[in-house]
Amino acid sequence: MVVKFDLNLHKRFLVNLLIEICKALGDKVAFKGGTSALLFYNLNRFSFDLDFDILKPFTKEDIDKIKEILSKNGNIKDYYNKRFTVFFLFDYQKNYPNIKLEFNKRLLKNSSYKTVWFMGVKIKIADETTSLTNKLIALANRRQSVSRDLFDLYYFLNLGFPINEKLIKEKTGKSKKQYLNYLIKFIKKIYTSRNVLQGLGESLEREQKEWVKEKLILDTIKQLKKRISGK
């Protein structure tokens, strides 16, 4: 396991890959996830991966463009193109964490995006309401729960990002109130002060770790209850 590495170098690689991919694919993809939140919504934890929604079907040429970008910057350790996902595992330097690049093919009609300019490149990203709602859904619907979803969810809720009720209904079949009540029960069942830092601690500062262990679970539940009551 990597214990210590240069976070700034890793961030530069993430940004360089993002720029090259968006230049090559244009409006075929929308950037989302933790690194998008870090770069565009000032998320206060580090993120190691690149996540995209595919807005227009990929061609073989599009896949080849991504492979070419990755190959000239490092090594592709894994790749698959399945029904709903195009995935790459990228290794750019020894003793640094691999970068996962995931391109989601399941386009939801109620997802919404906005266009931003970043380092001279026009990039489409998940907007505030989709960023929050994606986290609400991801928290309880991954095969294995991850604490970074809980951390990010609290961050977005605390910023006052709006919830996309139609997206919740489209993805889960539940109303907003039904789903948030379900999510509160899920959080209480899954997370404790003993496990809440698992898979999250390496992306936080020491003071943040203390807050996460002591307050993240309860503070997230409080925020969800506020949204249920309409506050």
Tab-separated table of C-alpha atoms in Angstrom, residues 25-195:
chain	number	residue	atom	x	y	z
A	25	LEU	CA	-14.033	13.727	-26.794
A	26	GLY	CA	-15.667	17.150	-26.534
A	27	ASP	CA	-19.371	17.102	-25.684
A	28	LYS	CA	-19.560	13.304	-25.772
A	29	VAL	CA	-18.757	13.178	-22.053
A	30	ALA	CA	-19.659	15.012	-18.848
A	31	PHE	CA	-17.243	15.054	-15.920
A	32	LYS	CA	-18.620	14.079	-12.507
A	33	GLY	CA	-17.629	12.484	-9.189
A	34	GLY	CA	-15.102	13.304	-6.492
A	35	THR	CA	-12.411	14.895	-8.630
A	36	SER	CA	-15.012	17.050	-10.370
A	37	ALA	CA	-16.244	18.175	-6.948
A	38	LEU	CA	-12.648	18.863	-5.874
A	39	LEU	CA	-11.896	21.017	-8.921
A	40	PHE	CA	-15.225	22.800	-9.419
A	41	TYR	CA	-17.035	22.743	-6.052
A	42	ASN	CA	-13.986	22.991	-3.741
A	43	LEU	CA	-14.562	19.607	-2.097
A	44	ASN	CA	-12.282	19.499	0.946
A	45	ARG	CA	-10.854	16.027	0.463
A	46	PHE	CA	-8.488	14.611	-2.118
A	47	SER	CA	-9.795	12.434	-4.930
A	48	PHE	CA	-7.858	9.888	-6.963
A	49	ASP	CA	-10.056	8.998	-9.953
A	50	LEU	CA	-11.817	10.419	-13.023
A	51	ASP	CA	-15.511	9.697	-13.601
A	52	PHE	CA	-17.617	10.604	-16.621
A	53	ASP	CA	-21.109	10.165	-18.018
A	54	ILE	CA	-21.178	9.241	-21.705
A	55	LEU	CA	-23.656	11.620	-23.349
A	56	LYS	CA	-23.259	10.333	-26.903
A	57	PRO	CA	-22.368	6.724	-27.792
A	58	PHE	CA	-18.651	5.962	-28.006
A	59	THR	CA	-17.134	4.727	-31.238
A	60	LYS	CA	-14.060	2.530	-31.543
A	61	GLU	CA	-12.167	5.702	-32.458
A	62	ASP	CA	-13.194	7.319	-29.161
A	63	ILE	CA	-11.891	4.340	-27.186
A	64	ASP	CA	-8.667	4.437	-29.196
A	65	LYS	CA	-8.243	8.140	-28.393
A	66	ILE	CA	-8.454	7.426	-24.663
A	67	LYS	CA	-6.013	4.536	-24.964
A	68	GLU	CA	-3.579	6.751	-26.860
A	69	ILE	CA	-3.780	9.493	-24.223
A	70	LEU	CA	-3.145	7.036	-21.406
A	71	SER	CA	-0.391	5.121	-23.192
A	72	LYS	CA	1.683	8.230	-23.823
A	73	ASN	CA	1.434	9.229	-20.143
A	74	GLY	CA	1.932	5.831	-18.489
A	75	ASN	CA	0.645	2.259	-18.624
A	76	ILE	CA	-2.863	0.849	-18.944
A	77	LYS	CA	-3.010	-1.908	-16.316
A	78	ASP	CA	-6.618	-2.903	-16.949
A	79	TYR	CA	-9.368	-2.124	-19.437
A	80	TYR	CA	-12.877	-3.364	-20.109
A	81	ASN	CA	-15.856	-2.240	-22.139
A	82	LYS	CA	-19.032	-3.718	-20.685
A	83	ARG	CA	-22.725	-3.069	-21.129
A	84	PHE	CA	-22.872	-0.047	-18.840
A	85	THR	CA	-19.246	0.917	-18.250
A	86	VAL	CA	-15.975	1.633	-20.017
A	87	PHE	CA	-13.164	1.279	-17.475
A	88	PHE	CA	-9.432	1.944	-17.427
A	89	LEU	CA	-6.897	1.410	-14.647
A	90	PHE	CA	-3.933	3.685	-15.292
A	91	ASP	CA	-0.434	3.552	-13.770
A	92	TYR	CA	1.660	6.654	-14.335
A	93	GLN	CA	4.528	6.293	-11.861
A	94	LYS	CA	5.991	3.784	-9.426
A	95	ASN	CA	4.926	4.205	-5.786
A	96	TYR	CA	1.964	6.373	-6.754
A	97	PRO	CA	-1.681	5.269	-6.632
A	98	ASN	CA	-3.266	4.051	-9.836
A	99	ILE	CA	-5.897	6.259	-11.443
A	100	LYS	CA	-9.279	4.727	-12.248
A	101	LEU	CA	-11.110	6.190	-15.222
A	102	GLU	CA	-14.753	5.181	-15.478
A	103	PHE	CA	-17.136	6.146	-18.276
A	104	ASN	CA	-20.786	5.451	-17.451
A	105	LYS	CA	-23.074	4.498	-20.366
A	106	ARG	CA	-26.340	4.623	-18.393
A	107	LEU	CA	-27.621	8.092	-19.220
A	108	LEU	CA	-30.525	9.158	-17.013
A	109	LYS	CA	-32.999	11.591	-18.551
A	110	ASN	CA	-33.231	13.664	-15.360
A	111	SER	CA	-29.493	14.201	-14.925
A	112	SER	CA	-28.473	17.792	-15.619
A	113	TYR	CA	-25.144	19.345	-16.542
A	114	LYS	CA	-23.516	22.704	-17.034
A	115	THR	CA	-20.619	23.940	-19.139
A	116	VAL	CA	-17.499	25.450	-17.560
A	117	TRP	CA	-14.213	26.713	-18.928
A	118	PHE	CA	-11.161	25.127	-17.307
A	119	MET	CA	-7.610	25.960	-18.353
A	120	GLY	CA	-8.867	27.146	-21.722
A	121	VAL	CA	-10.959	24.039	-22.385
A	122	LYS	CA	-14.765	23.844	-22.430
A	123	ILE	CA	-15.902	21.022	-20.151
A	124	LYS	CA	-19.379	19.751	-19.372
A	125	ILE	CA	-19.799	18.783	-15.701
A	126	ALA	CA	-22.581	17.470	-13.464
A	127	ASP	CA	-24.344	20.496	-11.977
A	128	GLU	CA	-24.994	21.055	-8.281
A	129	THR	CA	-28.320	19.241	-8.088
A	130	THR	CA	-27.064	16.206	-10.017
A	131	SER	CA	-23.823	16.088	-7.999
A	132	LEU	CA	-25.750	15.958	-4.717
A	133	THR	CA	-28.400	13.553	-5.957
A	134	ASN	CA	-25.810	11.186	-7.428
A	135	LYS	CA	-24.215	10.997	-3.977
A	136	LEU	CA	-27.546	10.371	-2.278
A	137	ILE	CA	-28.131	7.461	-4.630
A	138	ALA	CA	-24.572	6.105	-4.632
A	139	LEU	CA	-24.361	5.979	-0.841
A	140	ALA	CA	-26.869	3.141	-0.533
A	141	ASN	CA	-26.576	1.527	-3.944
A	142	ARG	CA	-22.942	0.535	-4.372
A	143	ARG	CA	-22.097	-3.147	-4.064
A	144	GLN	CA	-19.842	-2.157	-1.199
A	145	SER	CA	-20.459	1.041	0.753
A	146	VAL	CA	-17.628	3.582	0.840
A	147	SER	CA	-17.199	6.308	3.443
A	148	ARG	CA	-16.174	8.927	0.885
A	149	ASP	CA	-19.790	8.937	-0.340
A	150	LEU	CA	-20.943	9.872	3.159
A	151	PHE	CA	-18.294	12.595	3.422
A	152	ASP	CA	-19.163	14.072	0.025
A	153	LEU	CA	-22.890	13.862	0.737
A	154	TYR	CA	-22.512	15.911	3.914
A	155	TYR	CA	-20.361	18.441	2.052
A	156	PHE	CA	-22.970	18.976	-0.671
A	157	LEU	CA	-25.876	19.065	1.800
A	158	ASN	CA	-24.053	21.603	3.942
A	159	LEU	CA	-23.490	23.829	0.900
A	160	GLY	CA	-27.236	23.823	0.315
A	161	PHE	CA	-27.162	22.086	-3.062
A	162	PRO	CA	-30.732	21.265	-4.169
A	163	ILE	CA	-32.013	17.703	-4.517
A	164	ASN	CA	-33.231	16.495	-7.903
A	165	GLU	CA	-36.446	14.715	-6.907
A	166	LYS	CA	-37.116	13.426	-10.416
A	167	LEU	CA	-33.664	11.845	-10.578
A	168	ILE	CA	-34.248	10.065	-7.254
A	169	LYS	CA	-37.569	8.729	-8.561
A	170	GLU	CA	-36.015	7.667	-11.877
A	171	LYS	CA	-33.135	5.848	-10.209
A	172	THR	CA	-34.764	4.356	-7.096
A	173	GLY	CA	-38.529	4.387	-7.685
A	174	LYS	CA	-38.965	6.218	-4.369
A	175	SER	CA	-40.135	9.736	-3.594
A	176	LYS	CA	-37.623	12.130	-2.064
A	177	LYS	CA	-39.109	11.729	1.427
A	178	GLN	CA	-39.219	7.931	1.147
A	179	TYR	CA	-35.648	7.721	-0.064
A	180	LEU	CA	-34.195	10.114	2.519
A	181	ASN	CA	-35.922	8.239	5.354
A	182	TYR	CA	-34.534	4.999	3.935
A	183	LEU	CA	-31.076	6.574	3.696
A	184	ILE	CA	-31.084	7.641	7.345
A	185	LYS	CA	-31.809	4.055	8.397
A	186	PHE	CA	-29.092	2.819	6.041
A	187	ILE	CA	-26.476	5.195	7.483
A	188	LYS	CA	-27.326	4.179	11.060
A	189	LYS	CA	-27.026	0.509	10.116
A	190	ILE	CA	-23.802	0.661	8.089
A	191	TYR	CA	-21.593	3.354	9.601
A	192	THR	CA	-20.010	3.637	13.038
A	193	SER	CA	-17.155	5.672	14.493
A	194	ARG	CA	-15.029	2.546	14.120
A	195	ASN	CA	-15.461	2.104	10.368
